[in-house]
Coordinates of C-alpha atoms and ligand atoms in Angstrom, one line a residue:
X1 CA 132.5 132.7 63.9
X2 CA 129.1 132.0 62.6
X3 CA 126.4 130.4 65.5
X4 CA 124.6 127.0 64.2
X5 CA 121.5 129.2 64.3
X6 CA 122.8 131.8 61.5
X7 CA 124.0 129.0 59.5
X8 CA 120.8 127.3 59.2
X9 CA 118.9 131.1 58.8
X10 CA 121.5 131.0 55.6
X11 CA 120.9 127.7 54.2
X12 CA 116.9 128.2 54.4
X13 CA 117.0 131.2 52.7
X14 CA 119.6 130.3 50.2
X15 CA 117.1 126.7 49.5
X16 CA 114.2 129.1 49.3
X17 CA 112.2 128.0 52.7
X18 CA 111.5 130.9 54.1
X19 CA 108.0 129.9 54.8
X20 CA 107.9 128.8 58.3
X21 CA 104.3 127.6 59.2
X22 CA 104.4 126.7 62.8
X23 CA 103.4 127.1 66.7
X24 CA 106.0 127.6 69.3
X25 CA 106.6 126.4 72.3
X26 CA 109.6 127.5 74.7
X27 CA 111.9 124.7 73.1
X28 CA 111.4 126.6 69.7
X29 CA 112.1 129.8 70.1
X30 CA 116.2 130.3 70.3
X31 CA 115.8 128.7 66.7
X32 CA 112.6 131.6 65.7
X33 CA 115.1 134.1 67.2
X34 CA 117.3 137.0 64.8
X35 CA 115.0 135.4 61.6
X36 CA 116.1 137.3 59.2
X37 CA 112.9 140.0 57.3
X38 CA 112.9 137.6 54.5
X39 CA 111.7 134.8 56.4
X40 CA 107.5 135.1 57.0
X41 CA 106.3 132.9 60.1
X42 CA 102.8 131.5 59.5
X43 CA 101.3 130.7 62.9
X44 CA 98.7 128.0 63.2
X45 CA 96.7 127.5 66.4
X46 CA 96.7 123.8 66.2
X47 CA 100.1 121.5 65.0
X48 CA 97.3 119.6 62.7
X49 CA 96.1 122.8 61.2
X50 CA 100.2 123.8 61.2
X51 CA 101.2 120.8 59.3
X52 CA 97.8 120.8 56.9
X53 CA 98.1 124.4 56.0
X54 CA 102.3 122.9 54.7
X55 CA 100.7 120.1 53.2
X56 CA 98.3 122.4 50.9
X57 CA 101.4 124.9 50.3
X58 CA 103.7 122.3 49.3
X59 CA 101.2 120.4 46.9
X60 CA 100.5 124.3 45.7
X61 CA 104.2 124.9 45.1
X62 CA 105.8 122.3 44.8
X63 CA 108.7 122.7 46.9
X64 CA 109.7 121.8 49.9
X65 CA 108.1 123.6 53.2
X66 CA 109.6 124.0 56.5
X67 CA 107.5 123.2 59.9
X68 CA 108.2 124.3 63.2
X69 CA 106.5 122.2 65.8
X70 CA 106.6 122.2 69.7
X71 CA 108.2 118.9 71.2
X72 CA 106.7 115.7 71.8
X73 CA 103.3 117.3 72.5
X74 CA 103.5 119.6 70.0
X75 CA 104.1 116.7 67.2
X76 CA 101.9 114.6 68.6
X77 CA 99.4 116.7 67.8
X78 CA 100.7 116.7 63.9
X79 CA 100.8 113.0 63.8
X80 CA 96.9 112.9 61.8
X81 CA 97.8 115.7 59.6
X82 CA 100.6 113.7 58.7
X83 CA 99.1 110.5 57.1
X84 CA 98.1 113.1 54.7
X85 CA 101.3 114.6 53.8
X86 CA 102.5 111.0 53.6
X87 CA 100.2 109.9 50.7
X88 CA 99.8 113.6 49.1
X89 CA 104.2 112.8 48.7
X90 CA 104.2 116.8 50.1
X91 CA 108.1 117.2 51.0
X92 CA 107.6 118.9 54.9
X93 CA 110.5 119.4 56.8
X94 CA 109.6 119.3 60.1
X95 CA 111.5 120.5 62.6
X96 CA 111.2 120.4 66.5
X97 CA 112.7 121.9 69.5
X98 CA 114.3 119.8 71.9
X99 CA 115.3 120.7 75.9
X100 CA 118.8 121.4 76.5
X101 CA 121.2 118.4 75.6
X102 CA 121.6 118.1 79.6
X103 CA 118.2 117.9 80.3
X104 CA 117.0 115.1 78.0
X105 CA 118.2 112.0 79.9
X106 CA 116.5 113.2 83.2
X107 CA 113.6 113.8 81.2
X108 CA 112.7 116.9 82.3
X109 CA 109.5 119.0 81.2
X110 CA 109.4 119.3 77.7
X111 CA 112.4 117.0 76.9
X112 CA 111.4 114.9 73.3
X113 CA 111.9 111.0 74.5
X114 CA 113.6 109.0 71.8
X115 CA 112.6 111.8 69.6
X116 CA 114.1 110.1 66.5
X117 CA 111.2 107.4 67.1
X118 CA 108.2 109.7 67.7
X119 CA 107.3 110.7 63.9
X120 CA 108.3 106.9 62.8
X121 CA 107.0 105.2 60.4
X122 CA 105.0 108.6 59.1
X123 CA 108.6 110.6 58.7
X124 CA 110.6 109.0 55.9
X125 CA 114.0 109.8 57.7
X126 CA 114.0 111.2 61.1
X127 CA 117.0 112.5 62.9
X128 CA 118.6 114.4 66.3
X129 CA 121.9 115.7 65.8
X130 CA 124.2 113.9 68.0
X131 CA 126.1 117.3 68.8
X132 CA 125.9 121.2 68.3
X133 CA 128.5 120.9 65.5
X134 CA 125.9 118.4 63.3
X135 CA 123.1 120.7 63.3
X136 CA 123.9 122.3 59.7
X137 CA 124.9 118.7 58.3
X138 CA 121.4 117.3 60.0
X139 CA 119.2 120.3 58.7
X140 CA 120.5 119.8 55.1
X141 CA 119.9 116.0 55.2
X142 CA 116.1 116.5 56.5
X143 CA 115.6 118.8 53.5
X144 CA 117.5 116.2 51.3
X145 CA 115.5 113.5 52.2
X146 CA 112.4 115.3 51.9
X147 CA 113.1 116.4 48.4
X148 CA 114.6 112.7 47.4
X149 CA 112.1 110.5 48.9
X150 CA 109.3 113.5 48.4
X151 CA 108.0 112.6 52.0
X152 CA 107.9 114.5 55.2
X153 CA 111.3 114.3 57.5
X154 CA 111.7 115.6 61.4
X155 CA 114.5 117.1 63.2
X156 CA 114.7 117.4 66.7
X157 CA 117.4 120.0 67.7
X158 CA 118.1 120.3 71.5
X159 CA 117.8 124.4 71.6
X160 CA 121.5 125.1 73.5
X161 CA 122.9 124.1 70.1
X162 CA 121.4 127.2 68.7
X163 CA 124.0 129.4 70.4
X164 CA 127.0 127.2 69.6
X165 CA 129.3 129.1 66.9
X166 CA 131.0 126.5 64.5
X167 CA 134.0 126.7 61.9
X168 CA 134.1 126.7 57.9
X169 CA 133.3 123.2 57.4
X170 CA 129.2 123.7 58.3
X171 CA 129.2 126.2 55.6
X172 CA 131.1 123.7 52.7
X173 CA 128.2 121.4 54.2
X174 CA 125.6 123.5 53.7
X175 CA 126.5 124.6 50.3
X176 CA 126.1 121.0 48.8
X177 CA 123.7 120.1 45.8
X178 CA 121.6 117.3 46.1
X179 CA 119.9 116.3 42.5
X180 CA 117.8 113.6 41.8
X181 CA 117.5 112.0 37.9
X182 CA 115.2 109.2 37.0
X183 CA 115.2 108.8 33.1
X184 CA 114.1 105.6 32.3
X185 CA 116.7 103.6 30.1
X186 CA 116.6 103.0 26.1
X187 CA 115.9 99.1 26.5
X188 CA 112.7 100.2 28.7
X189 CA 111.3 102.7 26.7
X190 CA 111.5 100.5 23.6
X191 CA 109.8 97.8 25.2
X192 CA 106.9 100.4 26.5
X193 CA 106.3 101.9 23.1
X194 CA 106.3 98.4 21.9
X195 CA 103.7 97.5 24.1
X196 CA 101.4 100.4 24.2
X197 CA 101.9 100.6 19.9
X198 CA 100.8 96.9 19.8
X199 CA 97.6 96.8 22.6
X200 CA 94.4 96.1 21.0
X201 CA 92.5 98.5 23.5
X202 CA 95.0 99.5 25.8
X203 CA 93.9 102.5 28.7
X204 CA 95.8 105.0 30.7
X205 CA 95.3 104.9 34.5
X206 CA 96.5 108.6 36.1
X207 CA 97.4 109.3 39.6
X208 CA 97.6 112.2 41.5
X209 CA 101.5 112.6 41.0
X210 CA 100.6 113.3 37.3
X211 CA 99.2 116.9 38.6
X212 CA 101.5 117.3 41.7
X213 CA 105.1 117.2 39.3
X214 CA 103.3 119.2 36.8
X215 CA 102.7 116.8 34.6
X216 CA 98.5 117.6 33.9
X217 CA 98.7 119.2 30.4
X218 CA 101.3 116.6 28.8
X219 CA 99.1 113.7 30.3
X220 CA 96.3 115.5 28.2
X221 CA 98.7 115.7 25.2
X222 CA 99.3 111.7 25.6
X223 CA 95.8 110.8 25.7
X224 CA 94.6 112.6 23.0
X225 CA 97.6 111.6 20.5
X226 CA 96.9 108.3 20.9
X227 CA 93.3 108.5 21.8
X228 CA 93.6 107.0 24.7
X229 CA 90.7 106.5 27.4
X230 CA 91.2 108.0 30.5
X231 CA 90.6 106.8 34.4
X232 CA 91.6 108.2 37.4
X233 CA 93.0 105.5 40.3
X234 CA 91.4 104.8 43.1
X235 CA 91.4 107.1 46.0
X236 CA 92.3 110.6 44.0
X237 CA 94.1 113.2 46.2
X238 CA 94.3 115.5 42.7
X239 CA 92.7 115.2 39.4
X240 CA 95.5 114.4 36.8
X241 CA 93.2 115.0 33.8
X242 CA 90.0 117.3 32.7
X243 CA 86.8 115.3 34.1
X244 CA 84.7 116.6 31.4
X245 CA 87.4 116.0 28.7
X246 CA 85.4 113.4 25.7
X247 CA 88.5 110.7 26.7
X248 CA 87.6 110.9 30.3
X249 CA 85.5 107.7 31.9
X250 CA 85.5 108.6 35.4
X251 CA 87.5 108.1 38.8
X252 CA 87.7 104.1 39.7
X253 CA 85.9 102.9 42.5
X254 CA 88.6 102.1 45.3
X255 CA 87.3 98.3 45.5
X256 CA 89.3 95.4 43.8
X257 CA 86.3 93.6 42.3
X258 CA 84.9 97.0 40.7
X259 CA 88.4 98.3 39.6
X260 CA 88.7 94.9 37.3
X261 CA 85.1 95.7 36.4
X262 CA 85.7 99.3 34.8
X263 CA 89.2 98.1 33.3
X264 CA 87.4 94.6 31.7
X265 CA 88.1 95.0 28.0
X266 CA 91.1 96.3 28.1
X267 CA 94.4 94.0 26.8
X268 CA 97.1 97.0 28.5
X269 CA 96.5 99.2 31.3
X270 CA 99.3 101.9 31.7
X271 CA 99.0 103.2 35.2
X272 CA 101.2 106.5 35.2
X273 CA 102.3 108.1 38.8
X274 CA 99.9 106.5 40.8
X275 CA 100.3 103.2 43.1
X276 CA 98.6 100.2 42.1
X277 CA 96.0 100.5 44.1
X278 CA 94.8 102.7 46.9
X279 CA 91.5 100.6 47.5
X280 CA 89.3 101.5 50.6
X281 CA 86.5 99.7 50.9
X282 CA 87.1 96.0 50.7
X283 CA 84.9 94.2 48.1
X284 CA 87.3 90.9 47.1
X285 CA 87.4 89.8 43.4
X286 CA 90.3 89.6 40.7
X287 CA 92.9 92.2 40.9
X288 CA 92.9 92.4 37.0
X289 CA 90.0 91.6 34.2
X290 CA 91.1 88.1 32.5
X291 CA 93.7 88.8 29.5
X292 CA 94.8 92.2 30.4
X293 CA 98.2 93.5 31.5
X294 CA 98.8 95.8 34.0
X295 CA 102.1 98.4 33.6
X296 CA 103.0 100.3 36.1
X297 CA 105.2 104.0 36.0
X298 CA 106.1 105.8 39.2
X299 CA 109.2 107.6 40.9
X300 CA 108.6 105.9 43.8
X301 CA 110.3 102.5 44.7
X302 CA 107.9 101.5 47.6
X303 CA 104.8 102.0 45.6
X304 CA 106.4 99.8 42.7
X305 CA 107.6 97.2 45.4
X306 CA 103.7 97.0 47.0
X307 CA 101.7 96.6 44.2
X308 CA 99.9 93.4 44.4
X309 CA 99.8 92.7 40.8
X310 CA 101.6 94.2 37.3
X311 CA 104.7 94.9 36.2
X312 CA 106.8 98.6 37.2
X313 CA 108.8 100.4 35.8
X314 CA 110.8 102.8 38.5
X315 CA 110.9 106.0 36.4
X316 CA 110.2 109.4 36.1
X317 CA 106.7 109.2 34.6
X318 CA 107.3 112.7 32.5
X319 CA 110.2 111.3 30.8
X320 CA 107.6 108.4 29.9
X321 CA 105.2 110.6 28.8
X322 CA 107.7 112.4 26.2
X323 CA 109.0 109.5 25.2
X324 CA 105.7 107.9 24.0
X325 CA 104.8 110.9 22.4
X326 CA 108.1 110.9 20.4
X327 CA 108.4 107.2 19.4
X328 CA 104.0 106.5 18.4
X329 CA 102.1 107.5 15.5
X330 CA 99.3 110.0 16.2
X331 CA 96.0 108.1 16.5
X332 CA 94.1 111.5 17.4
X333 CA 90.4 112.2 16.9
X334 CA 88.5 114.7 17.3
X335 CA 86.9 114.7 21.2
X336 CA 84.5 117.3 22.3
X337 CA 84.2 118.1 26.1
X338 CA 81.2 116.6 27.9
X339 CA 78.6 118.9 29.2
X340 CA 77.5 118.0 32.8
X341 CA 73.8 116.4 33.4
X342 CA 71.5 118.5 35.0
X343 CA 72.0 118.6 38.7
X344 CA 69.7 116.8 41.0
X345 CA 67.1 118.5 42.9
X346 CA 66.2 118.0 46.5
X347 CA 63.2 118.7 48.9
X348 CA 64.1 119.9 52.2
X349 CA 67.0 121.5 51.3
X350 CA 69.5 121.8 48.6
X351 CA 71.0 118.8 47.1
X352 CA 75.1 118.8 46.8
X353 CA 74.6 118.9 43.0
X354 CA 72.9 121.9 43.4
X355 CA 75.8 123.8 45.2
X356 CA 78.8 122.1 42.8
X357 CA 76.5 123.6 40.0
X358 CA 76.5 127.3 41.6
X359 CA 80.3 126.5 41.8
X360 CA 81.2 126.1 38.8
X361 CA 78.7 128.7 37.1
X362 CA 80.2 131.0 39.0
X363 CA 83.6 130.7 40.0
X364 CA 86.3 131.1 37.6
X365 CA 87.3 128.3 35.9
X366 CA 91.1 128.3 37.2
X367 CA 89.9 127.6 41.2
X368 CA 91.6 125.5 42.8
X369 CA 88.9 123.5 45.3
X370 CA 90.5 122.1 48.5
X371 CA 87.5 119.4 49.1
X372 CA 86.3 117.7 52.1
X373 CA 83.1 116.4 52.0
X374 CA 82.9 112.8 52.1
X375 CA 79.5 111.7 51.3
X376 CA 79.1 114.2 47.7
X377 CA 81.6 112.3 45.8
X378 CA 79.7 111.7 42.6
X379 CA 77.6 114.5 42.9
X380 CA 81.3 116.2 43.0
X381 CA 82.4 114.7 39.7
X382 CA 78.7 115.3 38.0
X383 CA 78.6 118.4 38.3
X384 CA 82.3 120.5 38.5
X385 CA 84.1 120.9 34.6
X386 CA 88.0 120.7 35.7
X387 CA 89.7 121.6 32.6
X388 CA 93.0 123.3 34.7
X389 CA 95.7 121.6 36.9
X390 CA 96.0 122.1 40.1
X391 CA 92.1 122.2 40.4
X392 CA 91.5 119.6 43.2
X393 CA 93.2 118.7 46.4
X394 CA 91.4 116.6 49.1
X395 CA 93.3 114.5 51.9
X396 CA 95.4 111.9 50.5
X397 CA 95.6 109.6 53.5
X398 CA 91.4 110.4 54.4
X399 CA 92.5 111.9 57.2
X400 CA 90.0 114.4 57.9
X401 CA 91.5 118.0 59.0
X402 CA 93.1 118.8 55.7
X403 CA 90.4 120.8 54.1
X404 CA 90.3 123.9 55.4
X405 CA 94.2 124.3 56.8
X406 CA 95.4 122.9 53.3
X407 CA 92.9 125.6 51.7
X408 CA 94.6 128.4 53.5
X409 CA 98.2 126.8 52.5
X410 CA 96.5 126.3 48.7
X411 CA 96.0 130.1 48.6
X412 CA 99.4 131.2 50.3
X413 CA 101.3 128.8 48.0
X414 CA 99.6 130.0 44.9
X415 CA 98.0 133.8 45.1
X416 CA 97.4 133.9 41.5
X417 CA 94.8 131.3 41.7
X418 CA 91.1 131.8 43.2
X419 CA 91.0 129.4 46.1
X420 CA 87.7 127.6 47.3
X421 CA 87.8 124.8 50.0
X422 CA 84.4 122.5 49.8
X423 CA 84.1 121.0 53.4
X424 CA 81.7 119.1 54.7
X425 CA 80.3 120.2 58.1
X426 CA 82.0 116.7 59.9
X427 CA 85.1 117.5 58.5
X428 CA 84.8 121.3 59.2
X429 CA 85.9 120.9 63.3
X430 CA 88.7 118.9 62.3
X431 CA 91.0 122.2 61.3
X432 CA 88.5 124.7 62.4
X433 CA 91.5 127.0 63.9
X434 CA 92.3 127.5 60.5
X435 CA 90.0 130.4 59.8
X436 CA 91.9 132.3 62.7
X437 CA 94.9 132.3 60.1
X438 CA 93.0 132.9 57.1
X439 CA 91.6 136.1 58.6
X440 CA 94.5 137.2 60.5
X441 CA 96.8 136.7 57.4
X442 CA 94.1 138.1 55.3
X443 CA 94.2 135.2 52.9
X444 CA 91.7 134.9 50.6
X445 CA 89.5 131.9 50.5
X446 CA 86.0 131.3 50.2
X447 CA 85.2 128.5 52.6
X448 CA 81.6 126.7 51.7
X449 CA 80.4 124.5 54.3
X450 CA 78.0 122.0 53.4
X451 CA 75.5 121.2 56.8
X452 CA 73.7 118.0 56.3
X453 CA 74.0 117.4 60.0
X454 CA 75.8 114.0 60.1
X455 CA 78.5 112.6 59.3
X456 CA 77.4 111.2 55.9
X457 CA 79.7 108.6 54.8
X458 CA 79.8 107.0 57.8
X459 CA 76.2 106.1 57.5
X460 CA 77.2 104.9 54.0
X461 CA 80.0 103.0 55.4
X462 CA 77.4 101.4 58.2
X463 CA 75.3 100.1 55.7
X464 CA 77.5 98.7 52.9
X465 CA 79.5 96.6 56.5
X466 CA 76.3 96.1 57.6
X467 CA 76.0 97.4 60.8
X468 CA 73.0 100.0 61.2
X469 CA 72.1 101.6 64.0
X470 CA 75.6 102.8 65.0
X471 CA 76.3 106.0 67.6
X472 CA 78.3 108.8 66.9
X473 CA 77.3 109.7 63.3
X474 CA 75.3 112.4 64.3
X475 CA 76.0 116.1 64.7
X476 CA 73.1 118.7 65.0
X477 CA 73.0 122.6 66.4
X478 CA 76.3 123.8 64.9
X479 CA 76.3 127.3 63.3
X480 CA 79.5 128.0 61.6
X481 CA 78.6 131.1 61.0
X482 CA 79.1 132.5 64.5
X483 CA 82.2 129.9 64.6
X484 CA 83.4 132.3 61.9
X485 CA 82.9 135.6 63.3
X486 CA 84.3 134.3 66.5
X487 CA 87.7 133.4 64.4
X488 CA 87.4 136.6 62.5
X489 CA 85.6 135.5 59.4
X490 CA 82.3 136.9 58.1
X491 CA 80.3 134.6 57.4
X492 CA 76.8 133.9 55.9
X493 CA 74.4 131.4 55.8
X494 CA 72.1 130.4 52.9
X495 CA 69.3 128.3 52.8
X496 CA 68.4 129.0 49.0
X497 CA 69.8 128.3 45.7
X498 CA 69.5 132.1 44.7
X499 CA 70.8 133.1 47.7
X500 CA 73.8 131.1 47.0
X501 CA 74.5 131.7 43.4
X502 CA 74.0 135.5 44.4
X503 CA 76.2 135.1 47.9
X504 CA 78.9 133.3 45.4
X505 CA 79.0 135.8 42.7
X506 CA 80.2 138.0 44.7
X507 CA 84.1 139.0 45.8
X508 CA 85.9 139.6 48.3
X509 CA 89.7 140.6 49.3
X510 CA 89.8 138.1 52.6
X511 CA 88.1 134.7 53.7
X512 CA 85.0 134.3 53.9
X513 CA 82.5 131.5 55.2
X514 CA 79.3 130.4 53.5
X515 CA 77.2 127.7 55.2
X516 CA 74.8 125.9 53.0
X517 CA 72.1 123.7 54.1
X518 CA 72.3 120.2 52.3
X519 CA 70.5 117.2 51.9
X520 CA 72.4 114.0 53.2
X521 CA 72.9 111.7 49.7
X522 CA 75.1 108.9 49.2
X523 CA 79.1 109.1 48.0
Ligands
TPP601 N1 88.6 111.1 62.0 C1 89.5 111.4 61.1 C2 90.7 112.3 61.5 N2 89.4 111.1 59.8 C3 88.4 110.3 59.4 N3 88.3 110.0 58.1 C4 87.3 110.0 60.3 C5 87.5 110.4 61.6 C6 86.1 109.1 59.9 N4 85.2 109.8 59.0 C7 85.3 109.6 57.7 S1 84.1 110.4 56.8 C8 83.5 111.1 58.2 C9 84.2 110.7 59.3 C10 84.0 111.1 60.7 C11 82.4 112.1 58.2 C12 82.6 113.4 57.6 O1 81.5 114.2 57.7 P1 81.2 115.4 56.8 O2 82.4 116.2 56.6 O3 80.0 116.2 57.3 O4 80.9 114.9 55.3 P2 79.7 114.0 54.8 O5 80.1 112.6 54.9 O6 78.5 114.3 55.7 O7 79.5 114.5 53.4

């Protein structure tokens, strides 16, 4: 008879997750034993690295990823990484050795205390099988749950169970379906083509799920057939639309008062697979601009069920999209793409425009940037020409660590796409173990890290709450370059903007590191 390990070795491979990023600890590895040649282990050196490295291959791929972490420790460690996962929607299933079933009431080394609670409220279903014969039934829920509520899950298995052989029924289990549908009914759609076909000056608001479920190009398609304007909401994890496209306006400030600013004007704002909104910092005002309506489209329930204001509709916002298309007259124009204003300049060393510039003059237009650098956001947005999906990732929680793990994980998920991550040198130490991976898998990645010396936003953060003079914003005498080499990437470090366009131009097979010397500006 079949052991609970070869079962779940089966089902993996049979649901395609056969991707294991991971570090091990003794709990783990009767579970890592016999894996099959088809399964590739991706070892991280840190769990946050581990779990940021799944969040960027998930986003990339879109599928579910599986996790292997070690224990309570080993999770703990994940927990940061995992506010990013949360928000990104990145399907993870985590999974976690625990001591031997004996073993975990005494609480010996190593056992996983009220493991089920650990990951909560970050996992969106957690679980412990409450004996060796539930394993199979347990592993299939986490990656159910996962791909239903599109949010990480966690599984702590006690590792004797490995071992255990089982009957027939653990295979019927583990051949299940799960499918999920979310068309959005007649009476609904009518009313939203009614509504939209009838605004005065309506406007489309686009969140990051638009890119994530594949949905970039046919939000492009909407816009321009009914010549819609274009923001992004607040807080943008991905960029659901081309930010140089002639219907773009720009991403919307993550304040309430400013977010009813930008939108004043408009009589219907259609917000599509986005929650209404991710606001950060907190400048009080009206949630909406007098006389407008707010209409709200996502998959998921809680974001409908949060919103402070508007109405939802709980739907699949592609089926939207289609449906609009089908049932309103083309109001199309003729839009030209916006070229980008010339980047600023800067005295003691380059400005951030000046970098994003050399990016996108010579990078290929299809890179995807993983970006962490907090305090270049406009600079970001003046100067890069996004025309492709999947062009921008950056931590969807602001957890920082994502950049340069999710970069690695953006490149593994997706080879056929040059990868760049943009980090700032703050958020740089955060995932720093990452490079070990990108060398040692050989993945290719050109890492630019932008050294202003501080921690940039935060300084912009002191002023706009008033409080100057803080500690801790500070961070002089780090040389990534010799980080690099020490992690197995080569690296180089540029001072000047020929240097870097030159450094840039060129290829290579593996990761590389280039630290550039910025000037601090404001996000
Ligand atoms: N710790 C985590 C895990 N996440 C955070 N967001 C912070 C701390 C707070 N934080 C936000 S931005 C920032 C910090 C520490 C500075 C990042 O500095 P850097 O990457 O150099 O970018 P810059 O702002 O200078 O452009």
């Amino acid at each position: 008879m079949p052991t609970v390990r070869q079962l779940a070795h089966e089902f993996l491979e049979r649901r395609g997750l056969t991707t294991i990023f991971g570090n091990p600890g003794s709990n783990e590895l009767p579970f890592l034993a016999d894996l099959p040649d088809s399964f590739r282990y991706v070892l991280g050196l840190h769990e946050g690295v581990v779990v940021g490295m799944a969040d960027g291959y998930a986003q990339a791929t879109g599928r579910p990823v599986l996790v292997n972490l070690h224990a309570a420790a080993g999770s703990g460690n994940a927990m940061g990484a995992l506010t990013n996962a949360v928000y990104s929607r990145s399907p993870l299933v985590i999974t976690a050795g625990q001591q031997v079933r004996p073993a975990i009431g005494l609480e010996a080394m190593l056992a996983n205390v009220e493991a089920t609670q650990l990951m909560r409220p970050l996992a969106g279903w957690s679980g412990e099988p409450s004996c060796a014969a539930d394993v199979p039934r347990s592993l299939a829920q986490a990656v159910f749950e996962a791909e239903l509520q599109r949010r990480p899950t966690y599984l702590s298995v006690p590792y004797d169970d490995w071992a255990v052989e089982l009957d027939t029924n653990a295979a019927v289990t583990l051949a299940r379906t799960v499918r999920r549908g979310l068309s959005p009914d007649e009476a609904h759609l009518r009313e939203l083509a009614e509504q939209v076909g009838t605004a005065r000056n309506p406007v489309l608001v686009l969140g990051g799920d638009i890119d994530a479920t594949g949905l970039f190009d046919r939000a492009v398609a909407l816009a321009e057939h009914l010549d819609l304007p274009v923001w992004v909401a607040p807080s943008p994890h991905r960029l659901p639309f081309p930010n140089r496209h002639g219907l773009f306006r720009g991403v919307l400030p993550a304040g309430i008062a400013p977010v009813s600013g930008r939108l004043a004007g408009h009589d219907l704002i259609l917000v599509l697979g986005a929650p209404v909104f991710r606001y950060h910092q907190h400048v009080p005002g009206p949630y909406l601009p007098e006389g407008s309506r707010l209409v709200q489209v996502t998959d998921d329930p809680g974001a409908a069920a949060r919103a402070p204001m508007g109405e939802a509709l709980v739907a699949d916002p592609g089926a939207v999209i289609e449906a609009l298309l089908a049932r309103l007259p083309s109001r199309r124009q003729a839009r030209d793409f916006v070229p980008n204003p010339p980047a600023e300049t800067a005295e003691a060393a380059l400005h951030p425009e000046q970098v994003f510039a050399a990016l996108r003059d010579t990078q290929p237009a299809d890179t995807s940037y993983v970006v962490e650098s907090t305090s270049t956001n406009s600079a970001w947005w003046r100067q890069m020409d996004l025309r492709h999906d999947s062009s921008y990732f950056f931590p969807a929680s602001g957890g920082l660590g994502f950049g340069l793990p999710a970069a690695v994980g953006v490149a593994m998920g997706r080879p056929d796409r040059p990868v760049a991550g943009v980090i700032g040198d703050g958020s740089a130490n955060y995932g720093i173990t990452a490079l070990w991976t990108a060398a040692n898998y050989a993945v290719p990645v050109t890492f630019v890290i932008l050294r202003n010396g501080t921690y940039g936003a935060l300084r912009w953060f002191a002023g706009l709450l008033g409080t100057p003079d803080v500690p801790g914003t500070d961070i002089p005498g780090l040389d990534f370059t010799r980080i690099a080499e020490g992690y197995g990437v080569p690296a180089t470090a540029v001072t000047e903007l020929d240097e870097l366009r030159s450094v840039l131009k060129t290829t290579t097979d593996g990761p590389r590191l280039i630290q550039v010397d910025t000037q601090l500006t404001t996000p």
